[in-house]
Each structure stands twice: as structure tokens, then as C-alpha cells.
């Protein structure tokens, strides 16, 4: 099984983070870890400045876990990324760029990786952020990755781009949306065309399999994207472009890049906000994260079914933020034949055990009484929609995994019953032929007129 | 938190058992591990005789996990204790008495213990069986415990007595119910009165904190326990005595023993069958496991509330066997102020992650949107009702934990809000004074007549 949607900055659970903080405080209190207004600070001083004693910290005072108070409050949820509410600790422990070169964050990610490697069949696709504030971000991220040897055979990396142009623009960090796109994509073209001059980035990109577009979807933009919309270079206002604009320009750039390499586009979509986001992603995405709002649009649901666009769902995340578990449409989507997988989103905020993905499967299995076959189908979907290589997919799903229907299923590897595969295949074929018949009839009746 | 109800033979999860089986097969295939009809068999031969290759085993073919097919079928559930449906493997891997002296079972239990010790604050109270077939059982169990050093600071042992006299009687292993009681209790009196002559049992008993009475409660006995019922020595028929009879005679013997030591009586009760079981346990038990059927009797529920009899509930177990998760009364009981704790029952059958108890808490928290305060109250209850020593309870709950109300709560240790403690205390006091007032009014009105 692959955790198809997880943010690196929240890939450890709260207890893990707590222990790590305590451990660093015990072992290296006098290490200089930050600089504030030109003054260097030791770890001890950082905690003193926050009036905090790490010995007294508990998972509760750490306060990174989502609860009832975050339901329908994405703003409150976002602040949960700050341990004990202190952005200083987020910078120190959960960022790749800081005084210690993101060492603490790298160490925790590697601890998570070691546990995955031990469990053998668990893979994960953590998201790392590129903001587009400056063209150096890529190189810094690549250096962090290489310096701390963050590589793990059980991890494939995805780059998430937060849709927060408006914040950078209002702080005058960016002159236009075009500049943001430039900062995000130009370094990639350069490193791809001329790898020798960009060795670090070139190496890092080997482990990056795709892009995600992230932020609170319920924030509404007044603008309606059309052929009259301004070009990115001319988009200089402080207003944030709409979701569709972001998706289109990311898509275009990724497609261009894909003449030279092979990135997937896997945006967050349909977690909240307008259902039109699902239209944008239908036209541009390889697969999406969440897709919750397909619940509200039978037509879009049908389109996602026909096109078999994979959906990485995170019902525990939804349960804390947008939709109660029992109302989550995952089960219905699965039974209808949509290509859903289970993912954790943010183990730090939502999960209790060390095995966050297994916990996600466990709860789904218990609440919805999913059968072994259901669970295995979900796991198979997760491998299919992941950024794992062709070779790895062959290893986990069988050599013919690309073929459709039961032929593509190696039951000894997937444990999905052939009758299930046959049912899915026949149902889809029937649906498609029903549609093409309907179209033909229409053509004929038009002709006969 | 303490896992207040868990069976030792199912305390590892399915993946753990699978890995252990594979590991033994890889490392010692030629070891003699069993004897069948006088013929010694190596591990390899055992698997050959079952036409099985451990390399092909998966968690699915292992088939120890409960699923939809076990709902309302306790018989099918019981057979899940047999890996791959083979009782030979149960004997070899999950029993304390077999050709290898229960070594495999001991090793797995110890692996579970190591993980608990590492997680620091997780304790568990596994049940080991004493059947009452022969007086040697105790000594054998004690020897197993000592030989394999099964001791762990994070485990307290409970002895479960299955209510299956009828099976032993029909096989002529026992002449009467009295003999069964004798086999169970006489060795305890002897070892308690004369520890020097029973060193092993005496040592083992230091870590045993109580008794459980187990079996399928939905099996009905025609007999109605009363003062006309036969004495145990005269109960020689093949009919199984009723639940109340078992409970009464276990209770009497434990009370006698408790003149000399301090065992708790913590029977399974109210999982299924007649609600009168809850009456028997109300009169005899220190606390009970399950208590599900209190849902059906407001009067008994009220009595359990007034007496604050602790209830170790296992909603995931119930979900697979008797009652869907969403209908489980745990949340309602908790909110009413009954002393509920969360327990796993059988991680091998019901859980997916390595942290079974945490998984149990996670699902309850997610499905019922329990607050941190709720979870901490449940955890506090679990420590209170456990067999941990006074000293340990002081360590986890605060030195005044025996006092009632907020006074007994050390929030720095329990993280239960004082306002919650005050609410519980006031509500209970009000309820009790309401009752005593009512009784007094009745007395007065009787007098005035």
C-alpha cells in the first residue's frame, strides 16, 4: 500500500514529534539553532524565550492534533502546524530552511522512513513545498535533501505549491504571478536541459515524481478564468488568481516539462469550496487528492468514473475538518467503481498510532465493514496511482498490471479476487458502450433528419 | 493507559504472528516441535503434514482476523484462534503447554512486552487460561512463566477460567463441577499457605492480579440457580451450570482466598446472552468486561452507575461479533458517568496496527469525536480499575487518587480537567442523596401511618 497523499511536515505523529523535541533538548541544549535579530540562540534559549520547559511538554500541550475545534475551521487547523502554538518551533523542527539547515526535520523524516522500510510493504509520497518566492528554493531544497541523505526506497517525493501568490504580492516579494511561475518552473527546465551545471537539483529531481497544488479551497476568488483573463506576467494585482488559473498554468508548465521528463500532476481538489474545481482538475490532473465534493455532483462523479481518474481520499482528515466520518462518500465511491485510495494527509494532526496509514485502513474497515477484497482493491489502487516506477508496480501488482480487467491482476500479489476485477471491467465497458451507442443513435437520427 | 481486557493468546496482531511463524520456519525448520501418535515431528514436517508452505503464507491465508462472517457467529469466531484453520498451529504457537514447553508463545508475548516497555506509558493485563481439568495446570503455567522469563513491568496477569465444565465432563475428564473448582482453587490455597513448598507457583502468583470468567454468554443453560441447586460436588451431570452458578462459586473461593491475599474478580459479563448475567456480576464482581447489554436495562445501568462498577469495553471486538460500532453504547455510558475504559480483547482478530490499544482509542476518538478530556478520563478509568499496585497508581494518577472528586485528581498526571471531575462527583452525590432522601421520606410516611 502507498500513502498517496501526505504532507512531509506532518508525516510523523504527535508523539514522535514530542519525543524528538525532548530528545534534542536533552542531548544538545547548548547547540546554536536559531538566529533572531542578529542574535544567535541556543536550543535552551529558544525554549526560554518561549517560557517553556520541554520536560513538561505533553502531546496535549504540544497542541498539534486536530480536534472538535478545527471542524470547518481551516484557519485554526493551519495554526496546528505550530507546536505549542509557536511558529519558532515550526521553523526549527518542521522546515527545510533554517539556521541548522533543516537538520531536525530531516532526522525526523528519516526516522519515519526507517519504520516504513522495516514494515516492508508500506510506501509513502510526502509533499515538500516550493513556494515560488525566489528561484533559489529548488537548489536549497535539493541541497537539504542531499546533505541529510533524506532518500529512502520507501518514499517518493511530490512538490506542493501553495496557492498563496496574494500573500507574497502584498509583501512585495513578487511583482507578478508570472514571476512566481518562473521561480517554480525555470530552474526545472534548466536542470533538465543542462544537468551537468545543476548536479544537485538534477539528482534530487530523480526522486520527485509529481506536483501538488495546495491550500484552503474554500477561499473564494472573485475572478472568473477565461480567455479574457490577464496573462501571468500581467497579473500584478494583489488579488489571488482563482483555482482554475493556478491549475491551468501549473498544468501547462508541467506538460511542457514532460516533453523532457515525466511528472504527474496531482492537485488537491474537491476538499471544500466550489465544485467547479473538480472540472478544472478533470481537464488537467492525473489524479486528485480528496474529491469529497464529487458527492454533490452526480455528473462530475460519473465523469470521474468514466475516465477512471484516481482519487486519494483521507476520511480521517475530512472528519476533523470538513465532513463527519459516517457521511464520507469513500465507501459509496468504492462500491460504484471509482478509483479511490486511502491516504493520511497529516498523521501529526489526525492519527494516534505510529502506523498512520494502517490506522486509516483500520478505521475504514471497521466503520464501513469493508471486506479483505475491498481493502486490497484500495491498496491496489494506491499503487496504481502512485509515482512508483513501472518496475516497482510490476513487483507489487504483477507484470501485466497495465492491462485492463482480470488480465491485469495477479491475485497472488494483489489478493483482489478476479471476480471483483471482472465486475469492475464489465461494468465500465457496459457504461462506455452504452454511451457510444447513445451517441451513434443521435448521429443517425440527426442524419436521417 | 492500561489495556484492561486482552487475551494473551491473541495479544499480538496478525502480522506479528505471521512474521513469527515465517521466522521460526526460516531459522529452525529441523527442530523437533511436536509429537503426534508417538512420532516426533520437525517444524518442517508439521507444515508438510498440513500441506502448507510458510513462504506463501499471508495475513489473509493466515485467516485469524475477524470479518463480516463472524458477526453474530461466536462459533466461527472461536475457530479464528486457529492459524490457517489448523489447531496444530494453535497448539504450537499459541499455547503454554506443548512439546516445546510453550516457547514460541512465550517469545511472542515477550516481543509484545518489549514494545509496550518502549512506549513507556502503555500497560496491559493479558488473560492466561486455567481450565480446571487437572491440579497440575497451575504448576505448569508457573513453570512456563518462569522458564521463559515472561515477566514484564508493563504486564499484569489475569487468569481466565472458561466456562466449559460440560465439555470436560462429557469426555470424562472430570467427575463433578466440584472437582473442577478444586483443581482451580486448591493449588492456590496450598501455595498461599505454604509458599516454601510451592516456590514456582508462589512466584508466579505475585504477578497475577485477578480472575476472569470467559466463554460465549449466549449459550443458555436451562438451570435456574437457587438455594435448591445442587452443591458443586453433587453436580455430576453433563449439563453445564448456568452463568450465575459459575460466578457465585468463583466469587466464594476468591473471597476465601482474599483472607490471605488480594485477587480481583473481573468476569466477562453482558457481552451477549441474558441480562441477568449483569445481576450476578453486580453482586460479585470488582469490575466487568463488555457490559454491552446494560444498554438494554436502564435499571441495571443505573445500579452500575450508582455503585461506579468499572466496565472494560471493547467496541472493536463488539463491532466484529455482536454490535455495530455506531450503535455501541460506550459513548453514552461515558457521558452518563459510568466508569468505562477501552480495551482491545483480541488484537490478533480485531486490530490492524502494532499499537492495538492506541488504535482502539483512535477509532473511538474519531467516530465519536471524543475530546482530549474524554480520552484522558477513559485512560484514568483504565488505570483505576486495573490490577496495578497502589504505588503505580499513585505514580500515574497522583498520590491522592483514592480520594473522591477533584481532590483525587492530579491534572498534571491525568490531564482530566478538574471541572469534569467536579461534575462527575456532584452528579453522583446528588443522585445518591436524592435516593437517600426518597428512602427517608418513605420511612417517615410509613411511620406517620
Coordinates of C-alpha atoms in Angstrom, one line a residue, chain A:
Chain A
X1 CA 0.0 0.0 0.0
X2 CA 1.1 3.5 -0.8
X3 CA 0.2 6.6 1.2
X4 CA -0.8 8.7 -1.8
X5 CA -1.3 11.9 0.0
X6 CA 0.7 13.1 2.9
X7 CA 2.5 16.3 3.8
X8 CA 6.1 15.8 4.8
X9 CA 5.9 18.5 7.6
X10 CA 3.2 16.4 9.3
X11 CA 4.4 12.9 8.4
X12 CA 5.4 12.0 11.9
X13 CA 2.8 11.5 14.6
X14 CA 2.4 13.9 17.6
X15 CA 4.2 11.5 20.0
X16 CA 7.1 11.2 17.6
X17 CA 7.5 14.9 17.3
X18 CA 7.2 15.3 21.1
X19 CA 9.8 12.7 21.8
X20 CA 12.1 14.2 19.2
X21 CA 11.8 17.7 20.7
X22 CA 12.6 16.3 24.2
X23 CA 15.5 14.2 22.8
X24 CA 17.1 17.2 21.2
X25 CA 16.7 19.3 24.3
X26 CA 18.3 16.6 26.4
X27 CA 21.2 15.9 24.1
X28 CA 22.1 19.3 22.7
X29 CA 20.6 22.2 24.8
X30 CA 23.6 24.4 24.1
X31 CA 23.7 24.0 20.4
X32 CA 23.1 27.2 18.4
X33 CA 20.0 26.5 16.5
X34 CA 18.5 29.9 15.6
X35 CA 19.3 33.5 14.9
X36 CA 16.9 36.2 15.9
X37 CA 17.5 39.8 15.1
X38 CA 21.2 39.1 14.6
X39 CA 21.5 37.3 17.9
X40 CA 22.4 33.6 17.9
X41 CA 20.3 31.4 20.2
X42 CA 20.9 28.0 21.7
X43 CA 18.2 25.5 21.8
X44 CA 17.8 26.2 25.5
X45 CA 17.5 29.9 24.9
X46 CA 14.8 29.3 22.2
X47 CA 12.7 27.5 24.8
X48 CA 13.4 30.1 27.4
X49 CA 12.3 32.8 25.1
X50 CA 9.1 30.9 24.7
X51 CA 8.8 30.5 28.5
X52 CA 8.7 26.8 28.0
X53 CA 10.3 23.8 29.6
X54 CA 10.4 20.8 27.3
X55 CA 10.3 18.4 30.2
X56 CA 6.8 19.5 30.9
X57 CA 5.6 19.1 27.3
X58 CA 3.0 16.5 26.6
X59 CA 1.1 15.6 23.5
X60 CA -1.7 17.8 24.8
X61 CA 0.4 20.9 25.4
X62 CA 2.1 20.3 22.1
X63 CA -1.3 21.0 20.6
X64 CA -0.7 19.9 17.1
X65 CA -3.6 17.4 17.0
X66 CA -6.8 18.4 15.3
X67 CA -10.0 18.2 17.4
X68 CA -13.5 19.3 17.5
X69 CA -12.4 22.9 17.4
X70 CA -10.9 22.6 13.9
X71 CA -14.1 21.3 12.3
X72 CA -15.0 23.7 9.5
X73 CA -12.2 26.0 10.6
X74 CA -9.3 25.6 8.2
X75 CA -7.7 28.7 9.7
X76 CA -7.5 27.0 13.1
X77 CA -6.2 23.9 11.5
X78 CA -3.4 25.6 9.8
X79 CA -2.1 27.0 13.1
X80 CA -1.9 23.4 14.4
X81 CA 1.3 23.1 12.4
X82 CA 2.9 25.3 15.1
X83 CA 4.0 23.1 18.0
X84 CA 2.7 24.7 21.3
X85 CA 1.4 27.5 19.0
X86 CA 4.9 28.8 18.4
X87 CA 6.0 29.4 14.9
X88 CA 9.6 29.4 16.1
X89 CA 9.3 25.7 16.8
X90 CA 7.7 25.0 13.5
X91 CA 10.7 26.8 11.8
X92 CA 13.2 24.9 13.9
X93 CA 11.7 21.4 13.7
X94 CA 9.5 21.2 10.6
X95 CA 11.2 23.3 8.0
X96 CA 13.9 22.6 5.5
X97 CA 15.4 26.1 5.6
X98 CA 16.5 27.4 8.9
X99 CA 19.7 28.1 10.9
X100 CA 20.5 24.4 11.2
X101 CA 19.8 23.7 7.5
X102 CA 16.7 21.7 8.3
X103 CA 18.6 19.0 10.1
X104 CA 15.9 18.3 12.7
X105 CA 13.2 18.0 10.1
X106 CA 15.4 15.7 8.0
X107 CA 16.2 13.5 11.0
X108 CA 12.5 13.0 11.8
X109 CA 11.6 12.3 8.2
X110 CA 14.4 9.7 8.1
X111 CA 13.0 8.1 11.3
X112 CA 9.7 7.8 9.6
X113 CA 11.4 6.3 6.6
X114 CA 13.2 3.7 8.7
X115 CA 9.9 2.5 10.1
X116 CA 8.4 2.2 6.6
X117 CA 11.4 0.3 5.4
X118 CA 11.1 -2.1 8.3
X119 CA 7.4 -2.8 7.6
X120 CA 8.5 -3.7 4.0
X121 CA 5.3 -3.1 2.0
X122 CA 4.5 0.4 3.1
X123 CA 5.4 3.3 0.8
X124 CA 4.6 7.0 1.0
X125 CA 4.6 10.1 -1.1
X126 CA 5.4 13.0 1.1
X127 CA 4.8 16.6 -0.2
X128 CA 7.6 19.2 0.2
X129 CA 6.9 22.8 -0.5
X130 CA 8.1 25.1 -3.3
X131 CA 6.6 28.5 -2.9
X132 CA 7.8 30.3 -5.9
X133 CA 9.1 33.3 -3.9
X134 CA 12.6 33.0 -5.3
X135 CA 14.4 30.9 -7.9
X136 CA 16.8 29.6 -5.1
X137 CA 14.2 27.5 -3.4
X138 CA 14.8 24.5 -5.6
X139 CA 18.5 24.5 -5.1
X140 CA 18.1 24.9 -1.3
X141 CA 15.6 22.0 -1.2
X142 CA 17.9 19.8 -3.3
X143 CA 20.9 20.6 -1.0
X144 CA 18.8 19.8 2.1
X145 CA 17.8 16.5 0.5
X146 CA 21.3 15.5 -0.4
X147 CA 23.2 16.8 2.6
X148 CA 20.9 15.0 5.1
X149 CA 20.6 11.9 2.8
X150 CA 16.8 12.0 3.1
X151 CA 16.5 9.4 0.4
X152 CA 14.5 6.3 1.3
X153 CA 13.5 3.4 -1.1
X154 CA 10.0 3.6 0.5
X155 CA 9.5 7.3 -0.3
X156 CA 8.7 9.1 -3.5
X157 CA 8.6 12.9 -3.3
X158 CA 6.0 15.3 -4.5
X159 CA 6.3 19.0 -4.7
X160 CA 3.4 21.0 -3.4
X161 CA 2.9 24.6 -4.5
X162 CA 0.7 26.6 -2.1
X163 CA -1.7 28.9 -3.8
X164 CA -0.7 32.0 -1.9
X165 CA 0.6 34.4 -4.5
X166 CA -1.5 37.1 -2.9
X167 CA 0.5 36.9 0.3
X168 CA 3.8 37.3 -1.5
X169 CA 2.5 40.0 -3.7
X170 CA 1.1 42.1 -0.8
X171 CA 4.5 41.8 0.9
X172 CA 6.1 42.9 -2.4
X173 CA 8.2 39.7 -2.6
X174 CA 6.8 39.1 -6.1
X175 CA 5.9 41.6 -8.9
X176 CA 3.5 39.3 -10.7
X177 CA 2.1 35.9 -10.9
X178 CA 4.3 35.2 -13.9
X179 CA 7.4 35.7 -11.7
X180 CA 6.1 33.1 -9.3
X181 CA 5.6 30.6 -12.1
X182 CA 9.1 31.5 -13.4
X183 CA 10.6 30.8 -10.0
X184 CA 8.9 27.5 -9.8
X185 CA 9.5 26.2 -13.3
X186 CA 12.6 27.8 -14.9
X187 CA 15.0 26.0 -12.5
X188 CA 13.4 22.7 -13.6
X189 CA 13.9 23.4 -17.3
X190 CA 17.5 24.5 -16.7
X191 CA 18.3 21.4 -14.6
X192 CA 16.6 19.2 -17.1
X193 CA 18.3 20.6 -20.2
X194 CA 21.6 21.1 -18.6
X195 CA 22.0 18.6 -15.7
X196 CA 25.8 19.0 -15.5
X197 CA 25.5 22.6 -14.3
X198 CA 22.8 21.7 -11.8
X199 CA 24.0 18.5 -10.4
X200 CA 22.3 18.8 -7.0
X201 CA 18.9 19.7 -8.4
X202 CA 19.2 17.1 -11.1
X203 CA 19.9 14.4 -8.5
X204 CA 17.0 15.5 -6.3
X205 CA 14.6 15.5 -9.2
X206 CA 15.2 11.8 -9.8
X207 CA 13.1 11.2 -6.7
X208 CA 10.4 13.8 -7.4
X209 CA 7.5 12.2 -9.2
X210 CA 5.0 15.0 -9.4
X211 CA 3.3 18.2 -8.3
X212 CA 0.5 19.0 -6.0
X213 CA -1.4 22.3 -5.7
X214 CA -2.4 23.1 -2.1
X215 CA -4.3 25.5 0.1
X216 CA -7.7 26.1 1.6
X217 CA -10.1 25.6 -1.3
X218 CA -13.0 27.3 0.4
X219 CA -11.2 30.7 0.0
X220 CA -13.1 32.2 -3.0
X221 CA -11.6 34.3 -5.7
X222 CA -13.9 36.8 -7.4
X223 CA -12.2 36.3 -10.8
X224 CA -13.6 34.1 -13.5
X225 CA -10.9 32.5 -15.6
X226 CA -11.5 32.9 -19.3
X227 CA -9.6 33.8 -22.5
X228 CA -10.0 37.4 -21.4
X229 CA -8.1 36.8 -18.2
X230 CA -4.7 38.6 -17.9
X231 CA -1.6 36.7 -18.7
X232 CA 0.5 35.7 -15.7
X233 CA 3.1 38.3 -16.4
X234 CA 0.4 41.0 -16.4
X235 CA -1.3 39.6 -13.3
X236 CA 0.3 42.1 -11.0
X237 CA -2.6 42.9 -8.7
X238 CA -2.7 41.8 -5.1
X239 CA -5.7 39.6 -5.8
X240 CA -5.2 35.9 -5.8
X241 CA -5.9 34.2 -9.1
X242 CA -8.7 31.6 -8.9
X243 CA -8.1 27.8 -8.5
X244 CA -8.7 27.2 -12.2
X245 CA -6.0 29.8 -13.2
X246 CA -3.4 28.1 -10.8
X247 CA -4.3 24.7 -12.1
X248 CA -4.1 25.7 -15.8
X249 CA -0.7 27.3 -15.5
X250 CA 0.8 24.6 -13.5
X251 CA -0.6 22.1 -16.0
X252 CA 0.8 23.9 -19.0
X253 CA 4.2 24.2 -17.5
X254 CA 4.3 20.5 -16.4
X255 CA 3.2 19.4 -19.8
X256 CA 6.0 21.4 -21.4
X257 CA 8.4 19.9 -19.0
X258 CA 7.1 16.5 -19.7
X259 CA 8.5 16.7 -23.3
X260 CA 11.7 16.1 -21.4
X261 CA 10.7 14.2 -18.4
X262 CA 7.7 12.6 -16.7
X263 CA 6.0 14.5 -13.8
X264 CA 2.5 13.7 -12.6
X265 CA 0.1 16.5 -11.7
X266 CA -1.9 15.5 -8.6
X267 CA -3.5 18.6 -7.1
X268 CA -5.7 18.8 -4.0
X269 CA -9.2 19.1 -5.4
X270 CA -12.8 18.9 -4.1
X271 CA -11.9 19.1 -0.4
X272 CA -14.0 22.2 0.0
X273 CA -15.1 25.3 -1.9
X274 CA -16.7 25.3 -5.3
X275 CA -17.4 22.1 -7.2
X276 CA -16.0 23.8 -10.4
X277 CA -12.6 22.9 -9.0
X278 CA -13.4 19.4 -9.9
X279 CA -14.0 20.5 -13.5
X280 CA -10.6 22.2 -13.7
X281 CA -8.9 19.1 -12.3
X282 CA -10.8 16.8 -14.6
X283 CA -9.3 18.6 -17.5
X284 CA -5.7 18.8 -16.2
X285 CA -4.9 16.3 -13.4
X286 CA -3.5 12.8 -13.5
X287 CA -5.2 12.2 -10.2
X288 CA -6.6 14.2 -7.3
X289 CA -6.5 14.3 -3.5
X290 CA -9.8 14.4 -1.6
X291 CA -12.5 14.6 -4.2
X292 CA -15.0 14.9 -1.4
X293 CA -17.3 17.2 -3.3
X294 CA -17.9 14.7 -6.0
X295 CA -20.6 13.7 -3.6
X296 CA -22.5 16.8 -4.5
X297 CA -22.3 16.4 -8.3
X298 CA -23.5 13.1 -9.8
X299 CA -22.5 14.3 -13.3
X300 CA -18.9 15.0 -12.3
X301 CA -18.8 11.8 -10.3
X302 CA -19.9 10.0 -13.4
X303 CA -17.2 11.7 -15.5
X304 CA -14.5 10.8 -12.9
X305 CA -15.8 7.2 -13.0
X306 CA -15.8 7.0 -16.8
X307 CA -12.3 8.4 -17.0
X308 CA -11.2 6.3 -14.0
X309 CA -9.4 9.3 -12.6
X310 CA -7.8 8.2 -9.3
X311 CA -8.8 9.9 -6.1
X312 CA -6.6 9.8 -3.0
X313 CA -9.1 10.2 -0.1
X314 CA -8.4 11.0 3.5
X315 CA -11.6 10.4 5.6
X316 CA -9.9 11.0 8.9
X317 CA -8.6 14.3 7.7
X318 CA -12.1 15.2 6.5
X319 CA -13.6 14.0 9.8
X320 CA -11.6 16.7 11.6
X321 CA -12.1 19.4 9.1
X322 CA -15.0 19.1 6.7
X323 CA -17.2 16.1 6.9
X324 CA -18.1 13.6 9.6
X325 CA -16.7 10.1 9.1
X326 CA -20.0 8.4 8.7
X327 CA -21.0 10.8 6.0
X328 CA -17.8 10.4 4.0
X329 CA -18.6 9.1 0.4
X330 CA -15.5 6.9 0.2
X331 CA -17.4 3.7 0.6
X332 CA -20.0 4.7 -1.9
X333 CA -17.4 5.8 -4.4
X334 CA -15.5 2.5 -3.9
X335 CA -18.7 0.4 -4.5
X336 CA -19.5 2.4 -7.6
X337 CA -16.1 1.7 -9.0
X338 CA -14.3 5.0 -8.7
X339 CA -10.6 4.5 -8.3
X340 CA -10.2 5.5 -4.7
X341 CA -7.2 5.0 -2.4
X342 CA -6.8 5.8 1.3
X343 CA -4.2 8.3 2.4
X344 CA -3.4 10.1 5.7
X345 CA -2.9 13.7 4.7
X346 CA -1.4 14.7 8.1
X347 CA -0.5 12.0 10.6
X348 CA 0.7 14.6 13.1
X349 CA -2.8 16.2 13.2
X350 CA -5.1 13.3 12.7
X351 CA -3.6 9.9 13.8
X352 CA -2.8 8.3 17.1
X353 CA -0.6 5.3 16.3
X354 CA 2.8 5.1 14.7
X355 CA 1.3 3.3 11.7
X356 CA -0.9 6.1 10.4
X357 CA -1.8 4.6 7.1
X358 CA -2.7 1.3 8.7
X359 CA -4.8 3.2 11.2
X360 CA -6.6 4.8 8.2
X361 CA -7.3 1.4 6.7
X362 CA -8.3 0.0 10.1
X363 CA -10.9 2.7 10.8
X364 CA -12.4 2.4 7.2
X365 CA -12.5 -1.4 7.6
X366 CA -14.2 -1.2 11.0
X367 CA -16.7 1.6 10.4
X368 CA -17.7 0.5 6.9
X369 CA -17.2 -3.2 7.4
X370 CA -15.0 -3.4 4.4
X371 CA -14.1 -6.9 3.2
X372 CA -10.5 -8.0 2.7
X373 CA -11.2 -7.8 -1.0
X374 CA -12.3 -4.1 -0.6
X375 CA -9.2 -3.3 1.3
X376 CA -6.9 -5.0 -1.2
X377 CA -8.6 -3.2 -4.1
X378 CA -8.0 0.1 -2.3
X379 CA -4.4 -0.9 -1.8
X380 CA -4.0 -1.9 -5.4
X381 CA -5.5 1.5 -6.5
X382 CA -2.9 3.2 -4.3
X383 CA 0.0 1.5 -6.0
X384 CA -1.5 2.2 -9.5
X385 CA -2.0 5.9 -8.9
X386 CA 1.3 6.4 -7.1
X387 CA 4.5 7.6 -8.6
X388 CA 6.2 4.3 -8.1
X389 CA 8.2 3.1 -11.1
X390 CA 6.9 0.7 -13.7
X391 CA 9.3 -1.9 -12.3
X392 CA 8.0 -1.4 -8.8
X393 CA 4.4 -1.6 -9.9
X394 CA 5.2 -4.9 -11.7
X395 CA 6.7 -6.2 -8.5
X396 CA 3.7 -5.3 -6.4
X397 CA 0.8 -5.8 -8.8
X398 CA 2.2 -8.4 -11.3
X399 CA 3.9 -7.9 -14.7
X400 CA 0.6 -7.3 -16.6
X401 CA -0.7 -4.6 -14.3
X402 CA -1.2 -2.2 -17.2
X403 CA -3.7 -4.5 -18.9
X404 CA -7.3 -3.9 -18.2
X405 CA -9.7 -6.2 -16.3
X406 CA -8.8 -9.5 -14.7
X407 CA -5.9 -10.0 -17.1
X408 CA -4.1 -7.1 -15.4
X409 CA -4.5 -8.6 -11.9
X410 CA -2.1 -11.0 -10.3
X411 CA -4.1 -12.3 -7.4
X412 CA -1.1 -13.8 -5.7
X413 CA 0.3 -10.3 -5.4
X414 CA -2.8 -8.1 -5.0
X415 CA -5.2 -10.5 -3.3
X416 CA -8.0 -8.8 -5.2
X417 CA -10.5 -11.5 -6.3
X418 CA -10.7 -12.0 -10.1
X419 CA -14.5 -11.8 -9.9
X420 CA -14.1 -8.3 -8.5
X421 CA -11.8 -7.3 -11.3
X422 CA -14.1 -8.8 -13.9
X423 CA -17.1 -7.0 -12.3
X424 CA -15.3 -3.6 -12.5
X425 CA -14.2 -4.2 -16.0
X426 CA -17.5 -5.3 -17.4
X427 CA -19.4 -2.5 -15.6
X428 CA -17.1 0.1 -17.1
X429 CA -17.2 -1.4 -20.6
X430 CA -21.0 -1.6 -20.5
X431 CA -21.2 2.0 -19.4
X432 CA -18.9 3.1 -22.1
X433 CA -20.6 1.2 -24.9
X434 CA -23.9 2.4 -23.6
X435 CA -22.6 5.9 -24.1
X436 CA -21.1 5.3 -27.5
X437 CA -24.4 3.6 -28.6
X438 CA -26.3 6.6 -27.4
X439 CA -24.1 8.9 -29.4
X440 CA -24.4 6.8 -32.6
X441 CA -28.1 6.8 -32.3
X442 CA -28.0 10.6 -32.0
X443 CA -25.8 10.9 -35.1
X444 CA -28.1 8.6 -37.1
X445 CA -31.2 10.5 -36.1
X446 CA -29.5 13.7 -37.0
X447 CA -28.5 12.3 -40.3
X448 CA -32.0 10.9 -41.1
X449 CA -33.4 14.3 -40.4

